[in-house]
PDB file of C-alpha atoms and ligand atoms in Angstrom:
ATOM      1  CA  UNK B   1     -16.350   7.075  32.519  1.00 40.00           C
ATOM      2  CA  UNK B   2     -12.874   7.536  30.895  1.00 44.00           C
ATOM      3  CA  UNK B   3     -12.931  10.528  28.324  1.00 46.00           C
ATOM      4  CA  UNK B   4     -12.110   9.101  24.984  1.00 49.00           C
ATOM      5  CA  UNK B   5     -11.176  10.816  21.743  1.00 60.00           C
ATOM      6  CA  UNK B   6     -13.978  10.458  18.831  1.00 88.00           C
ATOM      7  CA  UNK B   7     -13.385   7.516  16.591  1.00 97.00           C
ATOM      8  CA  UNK B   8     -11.662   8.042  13.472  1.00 97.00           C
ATOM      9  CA  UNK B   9     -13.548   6.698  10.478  1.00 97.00           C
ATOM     10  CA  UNK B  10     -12.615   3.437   9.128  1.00 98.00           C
ATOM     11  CA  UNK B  11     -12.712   3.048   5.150  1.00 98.00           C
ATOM     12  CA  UNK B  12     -11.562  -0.658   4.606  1.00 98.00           C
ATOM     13  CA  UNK B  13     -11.624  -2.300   1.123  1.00 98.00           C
ATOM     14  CA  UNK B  14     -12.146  -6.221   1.035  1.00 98.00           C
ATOM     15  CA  UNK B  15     -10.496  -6.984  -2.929  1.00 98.00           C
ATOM     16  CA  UNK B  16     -11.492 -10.539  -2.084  1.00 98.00           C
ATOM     17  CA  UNK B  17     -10.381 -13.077  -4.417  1.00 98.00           C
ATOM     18  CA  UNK B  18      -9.741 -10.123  -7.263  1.00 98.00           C
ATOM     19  CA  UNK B  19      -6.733  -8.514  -8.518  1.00 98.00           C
ATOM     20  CA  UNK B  20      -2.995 -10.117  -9.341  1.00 98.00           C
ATOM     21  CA  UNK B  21       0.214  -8.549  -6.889  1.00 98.00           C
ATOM     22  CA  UNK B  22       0.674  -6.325 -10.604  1.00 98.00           C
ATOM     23  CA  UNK B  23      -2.873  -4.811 -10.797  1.00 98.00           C
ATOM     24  CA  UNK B  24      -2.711  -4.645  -7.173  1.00 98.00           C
ATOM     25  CA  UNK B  25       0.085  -2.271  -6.905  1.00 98.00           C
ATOM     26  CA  UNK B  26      -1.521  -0.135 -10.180  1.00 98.00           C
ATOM     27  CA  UNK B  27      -4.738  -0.158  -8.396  1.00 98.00           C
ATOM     28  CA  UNK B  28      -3.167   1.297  -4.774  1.00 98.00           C
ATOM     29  CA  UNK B  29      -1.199   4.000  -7.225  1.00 98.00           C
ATOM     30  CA  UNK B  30      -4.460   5.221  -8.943  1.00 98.00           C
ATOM     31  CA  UNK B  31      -6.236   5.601  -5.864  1.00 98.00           C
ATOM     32  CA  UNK B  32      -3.338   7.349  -4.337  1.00 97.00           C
ATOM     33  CA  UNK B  33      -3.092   9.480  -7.226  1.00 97.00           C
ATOM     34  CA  UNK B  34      -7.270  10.214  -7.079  1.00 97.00           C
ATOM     35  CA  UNK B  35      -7.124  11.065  -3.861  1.00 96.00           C
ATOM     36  CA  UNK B  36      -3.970  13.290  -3.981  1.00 95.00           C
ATOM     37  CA  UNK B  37      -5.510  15.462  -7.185  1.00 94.00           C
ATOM     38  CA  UNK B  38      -8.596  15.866  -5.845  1.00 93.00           C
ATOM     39  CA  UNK B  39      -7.037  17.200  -2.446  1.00 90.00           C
ATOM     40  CA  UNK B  40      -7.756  14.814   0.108  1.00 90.00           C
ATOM     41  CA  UNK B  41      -6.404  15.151   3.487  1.00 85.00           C
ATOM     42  CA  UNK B  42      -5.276  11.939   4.227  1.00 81.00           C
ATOM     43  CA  UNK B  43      -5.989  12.031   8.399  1.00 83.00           C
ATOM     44  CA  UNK B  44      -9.602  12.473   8.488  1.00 89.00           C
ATOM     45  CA  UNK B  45     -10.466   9.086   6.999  1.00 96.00           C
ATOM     46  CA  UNK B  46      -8.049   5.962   7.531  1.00 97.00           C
ATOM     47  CA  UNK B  47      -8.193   3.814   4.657  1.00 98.00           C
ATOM     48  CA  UNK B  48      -7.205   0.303   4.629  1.00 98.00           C
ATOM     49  CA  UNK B  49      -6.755  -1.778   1.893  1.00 98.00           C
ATOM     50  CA  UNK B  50      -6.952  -5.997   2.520  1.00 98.00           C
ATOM     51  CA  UNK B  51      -5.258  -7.401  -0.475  1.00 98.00           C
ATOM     52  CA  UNK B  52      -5.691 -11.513  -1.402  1.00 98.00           C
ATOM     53  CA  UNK B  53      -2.153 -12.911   0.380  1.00 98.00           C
ATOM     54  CA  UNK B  54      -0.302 -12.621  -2.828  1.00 98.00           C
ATOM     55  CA  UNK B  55      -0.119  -9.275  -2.959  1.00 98.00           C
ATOM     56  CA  UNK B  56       0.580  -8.000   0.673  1.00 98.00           C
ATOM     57  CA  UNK B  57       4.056  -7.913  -0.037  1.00 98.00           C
ATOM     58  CA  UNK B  58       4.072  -5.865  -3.076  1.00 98.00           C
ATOM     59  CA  UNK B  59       1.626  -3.552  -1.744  1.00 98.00           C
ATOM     60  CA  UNK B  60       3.567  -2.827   1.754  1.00 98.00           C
ATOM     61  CA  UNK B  61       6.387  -2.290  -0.728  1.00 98.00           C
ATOM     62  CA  UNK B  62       4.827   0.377  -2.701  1.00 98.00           C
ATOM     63  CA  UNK B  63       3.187   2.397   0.373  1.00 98.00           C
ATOM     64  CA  UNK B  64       6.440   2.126   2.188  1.00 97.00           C
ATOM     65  CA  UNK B  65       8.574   3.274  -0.944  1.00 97.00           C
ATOM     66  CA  UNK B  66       5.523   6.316  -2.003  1.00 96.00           C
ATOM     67  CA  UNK B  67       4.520   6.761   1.758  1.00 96.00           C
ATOM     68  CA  UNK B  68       0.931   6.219   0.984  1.00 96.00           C
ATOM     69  CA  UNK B  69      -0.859   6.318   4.403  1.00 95.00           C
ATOM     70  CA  UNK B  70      -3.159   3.192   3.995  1.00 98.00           C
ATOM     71  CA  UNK B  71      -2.738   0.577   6.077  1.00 98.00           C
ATOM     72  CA  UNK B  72      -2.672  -2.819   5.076  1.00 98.00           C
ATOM     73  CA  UNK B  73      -4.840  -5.744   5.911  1.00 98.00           C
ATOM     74  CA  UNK B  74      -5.102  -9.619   5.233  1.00 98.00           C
ATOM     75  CA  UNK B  75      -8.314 -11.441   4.583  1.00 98.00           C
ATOM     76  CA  UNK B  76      -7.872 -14.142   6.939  1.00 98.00           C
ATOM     77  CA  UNK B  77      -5.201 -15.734   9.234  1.00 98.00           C
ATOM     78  CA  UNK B  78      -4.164 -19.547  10.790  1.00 98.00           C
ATOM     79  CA  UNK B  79      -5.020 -19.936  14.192  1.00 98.00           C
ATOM     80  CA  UNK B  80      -1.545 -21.846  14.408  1.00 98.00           C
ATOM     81  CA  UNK B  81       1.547 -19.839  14.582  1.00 97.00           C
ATOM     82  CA  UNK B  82       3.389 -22.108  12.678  1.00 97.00           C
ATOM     83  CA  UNK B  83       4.091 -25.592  11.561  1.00 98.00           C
ATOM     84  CA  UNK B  84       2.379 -28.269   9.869  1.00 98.00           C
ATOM     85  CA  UNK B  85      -0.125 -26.706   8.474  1.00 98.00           C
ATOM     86  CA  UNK B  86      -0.341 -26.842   4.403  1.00 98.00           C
ATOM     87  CA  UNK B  87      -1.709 -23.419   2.791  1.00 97.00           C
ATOM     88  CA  UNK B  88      -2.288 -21.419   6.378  1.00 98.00           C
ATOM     89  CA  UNK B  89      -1.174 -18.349   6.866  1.00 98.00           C
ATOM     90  CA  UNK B  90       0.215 -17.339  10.287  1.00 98.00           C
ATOM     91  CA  UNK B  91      -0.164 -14.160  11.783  1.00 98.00           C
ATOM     92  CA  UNK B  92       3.243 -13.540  12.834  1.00 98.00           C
ATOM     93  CA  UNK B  93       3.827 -13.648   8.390  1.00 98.00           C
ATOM     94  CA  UNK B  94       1.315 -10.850   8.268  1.00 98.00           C
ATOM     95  CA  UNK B  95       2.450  -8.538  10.831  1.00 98.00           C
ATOM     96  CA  UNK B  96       6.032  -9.277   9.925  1.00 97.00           C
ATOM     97  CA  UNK B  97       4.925  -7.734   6.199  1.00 97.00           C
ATOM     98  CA  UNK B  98       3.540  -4.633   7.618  1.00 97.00           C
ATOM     99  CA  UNK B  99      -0.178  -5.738   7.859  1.00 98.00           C
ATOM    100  CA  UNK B 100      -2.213  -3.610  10.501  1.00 98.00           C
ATOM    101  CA  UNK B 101      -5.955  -5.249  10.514  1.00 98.00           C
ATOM    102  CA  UNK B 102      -6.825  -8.847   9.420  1.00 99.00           C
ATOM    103  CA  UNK B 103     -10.134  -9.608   8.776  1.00 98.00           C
ATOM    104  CA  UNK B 104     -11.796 -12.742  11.150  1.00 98.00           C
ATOM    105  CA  UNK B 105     -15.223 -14.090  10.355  1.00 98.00           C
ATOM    106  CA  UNK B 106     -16.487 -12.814   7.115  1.00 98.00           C
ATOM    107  CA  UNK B 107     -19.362 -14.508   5.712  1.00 97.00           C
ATOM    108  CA  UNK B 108     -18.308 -15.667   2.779  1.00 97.00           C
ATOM    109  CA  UNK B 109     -15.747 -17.972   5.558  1.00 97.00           C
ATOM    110  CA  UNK B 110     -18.434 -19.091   7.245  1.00 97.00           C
ATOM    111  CA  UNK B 111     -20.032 -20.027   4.602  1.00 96.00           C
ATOM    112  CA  UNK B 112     -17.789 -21.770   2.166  1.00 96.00           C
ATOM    113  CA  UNK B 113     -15.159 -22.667   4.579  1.00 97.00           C
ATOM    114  CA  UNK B 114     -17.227 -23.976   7.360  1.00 96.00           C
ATOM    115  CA  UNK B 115     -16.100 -21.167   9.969  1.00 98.00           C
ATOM    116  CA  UNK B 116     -17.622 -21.707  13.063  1.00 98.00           C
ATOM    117  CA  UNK B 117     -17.713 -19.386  16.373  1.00 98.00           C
ATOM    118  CA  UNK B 118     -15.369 -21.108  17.989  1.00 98.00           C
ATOM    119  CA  UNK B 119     -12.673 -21.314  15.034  1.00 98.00           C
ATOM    120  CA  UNK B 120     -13.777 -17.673  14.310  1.00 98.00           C
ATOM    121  CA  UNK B 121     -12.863 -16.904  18.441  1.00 98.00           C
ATOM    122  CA  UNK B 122      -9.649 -18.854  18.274  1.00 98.00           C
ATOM    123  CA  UNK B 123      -8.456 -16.538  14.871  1.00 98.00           C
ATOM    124  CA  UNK B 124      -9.266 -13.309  16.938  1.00 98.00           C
ATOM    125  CA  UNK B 125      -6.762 -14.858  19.830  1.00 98.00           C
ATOM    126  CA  UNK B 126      -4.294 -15.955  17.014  1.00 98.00           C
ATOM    127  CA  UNK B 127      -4.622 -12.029  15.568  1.00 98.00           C
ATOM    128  CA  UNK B 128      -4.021 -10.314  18.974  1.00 98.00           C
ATOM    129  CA  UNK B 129      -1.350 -12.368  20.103  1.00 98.00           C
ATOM    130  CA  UNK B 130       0.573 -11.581  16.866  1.00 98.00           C
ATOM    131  CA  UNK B 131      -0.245  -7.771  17.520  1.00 98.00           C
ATOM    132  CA  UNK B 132      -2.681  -7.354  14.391  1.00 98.00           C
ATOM    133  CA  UNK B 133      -6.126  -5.693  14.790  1.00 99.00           C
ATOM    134  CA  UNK B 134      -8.895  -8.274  14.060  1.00 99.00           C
ATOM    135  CA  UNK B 135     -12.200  -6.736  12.053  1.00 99.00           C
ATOM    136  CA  UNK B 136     -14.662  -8.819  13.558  1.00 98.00           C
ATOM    137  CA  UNK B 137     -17.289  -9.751  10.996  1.00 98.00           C
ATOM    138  CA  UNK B 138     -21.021 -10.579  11.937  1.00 98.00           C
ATOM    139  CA  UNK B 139     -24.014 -10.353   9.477  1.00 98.00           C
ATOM    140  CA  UNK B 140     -27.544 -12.054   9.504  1.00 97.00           C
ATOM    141  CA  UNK B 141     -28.603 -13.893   6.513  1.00 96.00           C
ATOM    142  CA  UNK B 142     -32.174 -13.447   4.721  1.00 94.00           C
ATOM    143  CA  UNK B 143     -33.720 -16.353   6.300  1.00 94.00           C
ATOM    144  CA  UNK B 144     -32.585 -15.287   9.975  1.00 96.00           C
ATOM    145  CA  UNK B 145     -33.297 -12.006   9.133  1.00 95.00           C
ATOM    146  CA  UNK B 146     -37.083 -13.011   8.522  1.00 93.00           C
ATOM    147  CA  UNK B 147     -36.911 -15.721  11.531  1.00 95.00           C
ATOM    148  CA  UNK B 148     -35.077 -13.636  14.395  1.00 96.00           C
ATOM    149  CA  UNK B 149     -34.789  -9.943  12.974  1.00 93.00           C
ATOM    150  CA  UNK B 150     -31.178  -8.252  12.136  1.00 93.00           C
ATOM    151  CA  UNK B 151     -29.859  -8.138  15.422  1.00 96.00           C
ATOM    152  CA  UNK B 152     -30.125 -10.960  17.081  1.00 97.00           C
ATOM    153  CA  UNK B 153     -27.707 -13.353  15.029  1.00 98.00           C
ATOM    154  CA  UNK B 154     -25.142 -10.549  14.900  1.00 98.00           C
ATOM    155  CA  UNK B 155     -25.289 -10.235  18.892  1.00 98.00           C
ATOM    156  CA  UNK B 156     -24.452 -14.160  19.193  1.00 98.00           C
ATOM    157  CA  UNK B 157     -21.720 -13.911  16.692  1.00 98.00           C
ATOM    158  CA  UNK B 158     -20.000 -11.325  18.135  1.00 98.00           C
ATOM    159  CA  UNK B 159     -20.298 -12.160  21.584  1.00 98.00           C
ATOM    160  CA  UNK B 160     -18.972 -15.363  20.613  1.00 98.00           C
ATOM    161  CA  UNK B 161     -16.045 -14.120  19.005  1.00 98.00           C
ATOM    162  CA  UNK B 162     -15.199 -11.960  22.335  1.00 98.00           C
ATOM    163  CA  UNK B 163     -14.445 -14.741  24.678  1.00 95.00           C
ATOM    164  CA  UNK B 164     -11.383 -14.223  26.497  1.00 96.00           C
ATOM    165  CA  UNK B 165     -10.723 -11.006  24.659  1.00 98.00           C
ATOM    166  CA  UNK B 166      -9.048  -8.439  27.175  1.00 98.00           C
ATOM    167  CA  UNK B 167     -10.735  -4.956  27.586  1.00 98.00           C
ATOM    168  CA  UNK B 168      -7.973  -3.156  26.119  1.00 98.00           C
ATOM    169  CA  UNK B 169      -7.617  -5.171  22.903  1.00 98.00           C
ATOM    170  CA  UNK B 170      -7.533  -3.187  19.476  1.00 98.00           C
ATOM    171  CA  UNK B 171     -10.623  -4.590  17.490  1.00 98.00           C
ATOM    172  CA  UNK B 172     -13.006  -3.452  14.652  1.00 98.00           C
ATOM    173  CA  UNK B 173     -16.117  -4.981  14.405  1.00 98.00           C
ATOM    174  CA  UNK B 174     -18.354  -4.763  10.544  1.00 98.00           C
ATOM    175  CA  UNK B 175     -21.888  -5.451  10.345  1.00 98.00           C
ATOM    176  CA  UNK B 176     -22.437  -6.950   7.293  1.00 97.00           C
ATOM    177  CA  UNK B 177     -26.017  -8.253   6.761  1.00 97.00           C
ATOM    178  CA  UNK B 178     -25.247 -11.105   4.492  1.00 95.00           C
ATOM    179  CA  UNK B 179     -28.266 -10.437   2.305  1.00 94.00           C
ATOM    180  CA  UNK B 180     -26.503  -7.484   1.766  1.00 93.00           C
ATOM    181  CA  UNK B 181     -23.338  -8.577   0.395  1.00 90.00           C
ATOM    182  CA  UNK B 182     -22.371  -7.982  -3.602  1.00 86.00           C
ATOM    183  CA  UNK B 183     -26.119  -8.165  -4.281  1.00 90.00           C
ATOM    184  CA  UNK B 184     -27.278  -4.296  -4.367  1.00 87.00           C
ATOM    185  CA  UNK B 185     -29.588  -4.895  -1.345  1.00 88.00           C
ATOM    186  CA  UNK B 186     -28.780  -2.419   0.911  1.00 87.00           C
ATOM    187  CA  UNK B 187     -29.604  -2.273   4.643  1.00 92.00           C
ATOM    188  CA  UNK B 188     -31.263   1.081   5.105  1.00 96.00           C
ATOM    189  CA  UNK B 189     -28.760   3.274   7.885  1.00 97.00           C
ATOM    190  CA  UNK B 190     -31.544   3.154  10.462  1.00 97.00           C
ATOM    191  CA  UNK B 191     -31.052  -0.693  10.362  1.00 96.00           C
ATOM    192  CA  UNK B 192     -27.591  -0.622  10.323  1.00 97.00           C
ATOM    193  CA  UNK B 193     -27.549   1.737  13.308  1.00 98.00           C
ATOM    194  CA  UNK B 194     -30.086  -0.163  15.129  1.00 98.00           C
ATOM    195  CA  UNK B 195     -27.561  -3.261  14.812  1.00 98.00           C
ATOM    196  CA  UNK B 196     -24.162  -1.762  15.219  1.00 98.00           C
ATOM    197  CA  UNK B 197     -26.104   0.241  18.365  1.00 98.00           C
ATOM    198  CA  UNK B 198     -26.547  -3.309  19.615  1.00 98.00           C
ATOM    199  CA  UNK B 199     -23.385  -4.729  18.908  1.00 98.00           C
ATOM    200  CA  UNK B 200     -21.742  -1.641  20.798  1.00 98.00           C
ATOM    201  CA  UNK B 201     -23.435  -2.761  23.579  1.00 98.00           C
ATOM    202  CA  UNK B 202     -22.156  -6.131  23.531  1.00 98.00           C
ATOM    203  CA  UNK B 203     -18.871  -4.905  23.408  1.00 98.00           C
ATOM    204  CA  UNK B 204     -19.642  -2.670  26.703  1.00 98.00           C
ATOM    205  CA  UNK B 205     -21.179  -5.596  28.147  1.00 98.00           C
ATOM    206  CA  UNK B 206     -18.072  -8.381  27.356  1.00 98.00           C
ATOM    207  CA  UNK B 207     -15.188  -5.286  27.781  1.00 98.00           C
ATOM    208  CA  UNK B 208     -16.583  -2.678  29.357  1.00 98.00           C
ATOM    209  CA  UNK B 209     -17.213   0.888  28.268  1.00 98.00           C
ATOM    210  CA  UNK B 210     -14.618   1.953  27.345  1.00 98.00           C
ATOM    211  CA  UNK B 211     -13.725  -0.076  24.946  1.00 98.00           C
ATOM    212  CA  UNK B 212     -17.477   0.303  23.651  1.00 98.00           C
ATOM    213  CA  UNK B 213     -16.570   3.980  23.329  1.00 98.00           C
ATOM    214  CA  UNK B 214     -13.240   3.523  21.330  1.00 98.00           C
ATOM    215  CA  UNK B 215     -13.919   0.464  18.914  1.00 98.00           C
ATOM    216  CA  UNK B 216     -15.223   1.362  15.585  1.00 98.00           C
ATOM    217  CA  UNK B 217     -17.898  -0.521  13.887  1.00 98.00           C
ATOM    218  CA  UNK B 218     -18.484  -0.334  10.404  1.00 98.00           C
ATOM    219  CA  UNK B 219     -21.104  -1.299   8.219  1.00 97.00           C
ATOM    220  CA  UNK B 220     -20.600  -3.520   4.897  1.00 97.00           C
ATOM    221  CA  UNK B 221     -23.250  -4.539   2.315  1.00 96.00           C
ATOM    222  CA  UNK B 222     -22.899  -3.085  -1.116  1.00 93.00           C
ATOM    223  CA  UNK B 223     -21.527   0.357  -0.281  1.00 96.00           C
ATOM    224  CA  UNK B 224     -21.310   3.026  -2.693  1.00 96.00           C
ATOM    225  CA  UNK B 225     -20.284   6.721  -3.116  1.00 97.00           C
ATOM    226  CA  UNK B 226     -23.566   7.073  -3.579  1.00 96.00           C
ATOM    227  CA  UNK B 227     -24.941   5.598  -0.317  1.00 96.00           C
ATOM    228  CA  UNK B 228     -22.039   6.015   2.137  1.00 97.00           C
ATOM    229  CA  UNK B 229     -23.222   9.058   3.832  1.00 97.00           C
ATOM    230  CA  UNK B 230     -25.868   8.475   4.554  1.00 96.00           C
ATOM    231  CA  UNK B 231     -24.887   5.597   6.718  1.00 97.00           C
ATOM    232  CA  UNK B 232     -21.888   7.724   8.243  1.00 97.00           C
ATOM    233  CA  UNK B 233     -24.517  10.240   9.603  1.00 96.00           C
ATOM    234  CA  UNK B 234     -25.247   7.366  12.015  1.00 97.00           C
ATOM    235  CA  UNK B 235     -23.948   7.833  15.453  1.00 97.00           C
ATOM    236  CA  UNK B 236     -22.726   3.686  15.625  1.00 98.00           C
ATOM    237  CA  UNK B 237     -21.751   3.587  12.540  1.00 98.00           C
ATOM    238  CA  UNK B 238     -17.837   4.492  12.111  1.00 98.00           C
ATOM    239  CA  UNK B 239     -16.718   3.289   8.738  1.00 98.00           C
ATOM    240  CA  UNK B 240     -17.996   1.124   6.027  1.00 98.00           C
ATOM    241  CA  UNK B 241     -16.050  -2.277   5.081  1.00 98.00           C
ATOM    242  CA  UNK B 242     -16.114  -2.328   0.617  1.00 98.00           C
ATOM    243  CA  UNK B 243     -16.245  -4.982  -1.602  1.00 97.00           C
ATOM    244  CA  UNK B 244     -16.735  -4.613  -5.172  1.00 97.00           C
ATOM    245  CA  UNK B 245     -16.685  -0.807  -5.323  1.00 98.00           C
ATOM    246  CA  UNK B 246     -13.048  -0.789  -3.095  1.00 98.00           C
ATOM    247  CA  UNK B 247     -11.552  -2.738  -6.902  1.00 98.00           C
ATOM    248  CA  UNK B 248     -12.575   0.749  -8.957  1.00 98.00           C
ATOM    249  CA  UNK B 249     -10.469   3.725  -7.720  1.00 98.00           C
ATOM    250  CA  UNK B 250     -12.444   6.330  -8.809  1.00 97.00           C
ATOM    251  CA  UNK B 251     -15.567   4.918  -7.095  1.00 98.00           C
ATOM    252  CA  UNK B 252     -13.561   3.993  -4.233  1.00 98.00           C
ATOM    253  CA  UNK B 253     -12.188   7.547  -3.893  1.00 98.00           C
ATOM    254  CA  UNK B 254     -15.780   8.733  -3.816  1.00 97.00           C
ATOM    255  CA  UNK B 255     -16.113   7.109  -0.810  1.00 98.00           C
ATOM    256  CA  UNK B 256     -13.256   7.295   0.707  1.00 98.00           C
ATOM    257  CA  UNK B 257     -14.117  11.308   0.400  1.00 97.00           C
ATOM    258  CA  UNK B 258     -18.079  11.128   1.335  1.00 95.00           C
ATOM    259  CA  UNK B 259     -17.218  14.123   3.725  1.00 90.00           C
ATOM    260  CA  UNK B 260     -16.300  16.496   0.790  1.00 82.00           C
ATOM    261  CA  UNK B 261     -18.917  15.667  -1.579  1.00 61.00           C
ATOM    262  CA  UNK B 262     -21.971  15.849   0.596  1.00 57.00           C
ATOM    263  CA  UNK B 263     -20.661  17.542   3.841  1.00 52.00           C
ATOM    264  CA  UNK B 264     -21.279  15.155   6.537  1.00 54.00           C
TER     265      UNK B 264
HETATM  266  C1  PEP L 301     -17.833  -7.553   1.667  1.00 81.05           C
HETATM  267  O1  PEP L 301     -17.716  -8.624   1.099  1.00 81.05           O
HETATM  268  O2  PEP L 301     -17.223  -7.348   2.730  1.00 81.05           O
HETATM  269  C2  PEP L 301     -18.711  -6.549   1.063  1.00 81.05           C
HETATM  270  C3  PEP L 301     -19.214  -5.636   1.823  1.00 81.05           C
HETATM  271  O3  PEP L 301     -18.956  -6.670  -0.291  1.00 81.05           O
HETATM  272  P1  PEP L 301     -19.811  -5.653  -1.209  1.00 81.05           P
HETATM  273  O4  PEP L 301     -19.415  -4.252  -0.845  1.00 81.05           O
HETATM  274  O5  PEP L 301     -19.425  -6.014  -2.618  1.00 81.05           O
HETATM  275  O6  PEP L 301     -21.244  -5.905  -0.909  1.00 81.05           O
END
């Protein structure tokens, strides 16, 4: 087996629909500023922050201008490159603005947009081709989660969204059990490395080991400072993927620095 080096850990913050290009930029400068006084190295941890589409372009300006080492990630992306295709957003826009990741698949897509596997497959072609990193997201809801257990809807979804990916593509996968999601519920981190175990086998299975080796998989589901550790003590489990607490940057800070403040 190739030798790879251990996978750096992945804090990503999903703002969602939240926060105007103005509080998006003050928000980016008070976490900056949190992180800097309380000494964080930036290196250990990446960060990413995914902005609503509004705001990519004042936020690339600000961490370009204050070289603030987060990269920068959209929430979702056209399968079209261009054309005729009112309120899409290509990905050649995105990585043309500076955007590193783009995030493919999240439930709340799937759900209120209608996302299927197959449009969800054809965004993670439109996102490599256009040279951004896609963070594959696959979660189970309560009622599958009672009908087939947490793994095996996750599995389909994200062997689905691996068809005709090469082996040496850049992806990030997140497990987010949907139950999970801005409700409080919290998978407990032998459930989410049971899943994200599985769905690093998939990935060895559709791309070979390698890549299983390398790709980071994070887990998402109403993560806090207080809770993070304990799901980055898993051996699967390489990052966590924030909603609500990645919009306060003190809280977001926390977790962002979950080695410092309890040692993992
Ligand atoms: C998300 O929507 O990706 C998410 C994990 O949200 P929250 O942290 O608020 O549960």
């Amino acid at each position: 087996m190739v030798a790879v080096a251990a996978r750096t850990p992945l804090i990503a913050g999903n703002w969602k629909m939240n926060l105007d290009h103005l509080q998006a930029v003050a928000l980016v400068q008070k976490l900056d500023w949190t992180l800097k006084d309380a000494g964080h190295e930036s290196g250990s941890v990446e960060v990413a922050v995914f902005p609503p589409f509004t705001d990519l372009r004042s936020v690339q300006t600000l961490l370009d201008a204050d070289k603030i080492a987060f990269a920068l990630g959209a929430q979702d992306l056209s399968t079209h490159d261009s054309g005729a295709y009112t309120g899409e957003v290509s990905g050649a826009f995105l990585k043309k603005l500076g955007a590193t990741y783009v995030i493919i698949g999240h439930s709340e897509r799937r759900e209120y947009h209608d996302e299927t596997d197959d449009v969800i497959a054809a965004k993670v072609q439109a996102a490599l081709k256009h040279g951004l990193v896609p963070v594959i997201c696959v979660g189970e809801t309560l009622e599958q989660l009672e009908e087939f257990g947490a793994s095996a809807v996750p599995v389909g979804q994200l062997k689905a969204a691996l068809q005709d990916v090469p082996a040496d593509a850049d992806i990030v996968v997140a497990y987010e059990p949907v139950w999970a999601i801005g409700t409080g519920k919290v998978a407990t981190p032998e459930q989410a490395q049971d899943v994200c175990a599985a769905l690093r086998a998939v990935i060895a299975d559709e791309l070979g080991a390698e890549a299983a080796e390398r790709t980071r998989i994070l887990y998402g589901g109403s993560v806090k400072s207080g809770n993070i550790a304990t799901y980055m003590r898993e051996p699967d489990v390489d990052g966590a993927l924030v909603g609500g607490a990645s919009l306060l940057a003190d809280e977001f800070a926390a977790i962002i620095r979950y080695q410092k403040h309890v040692g993992v």
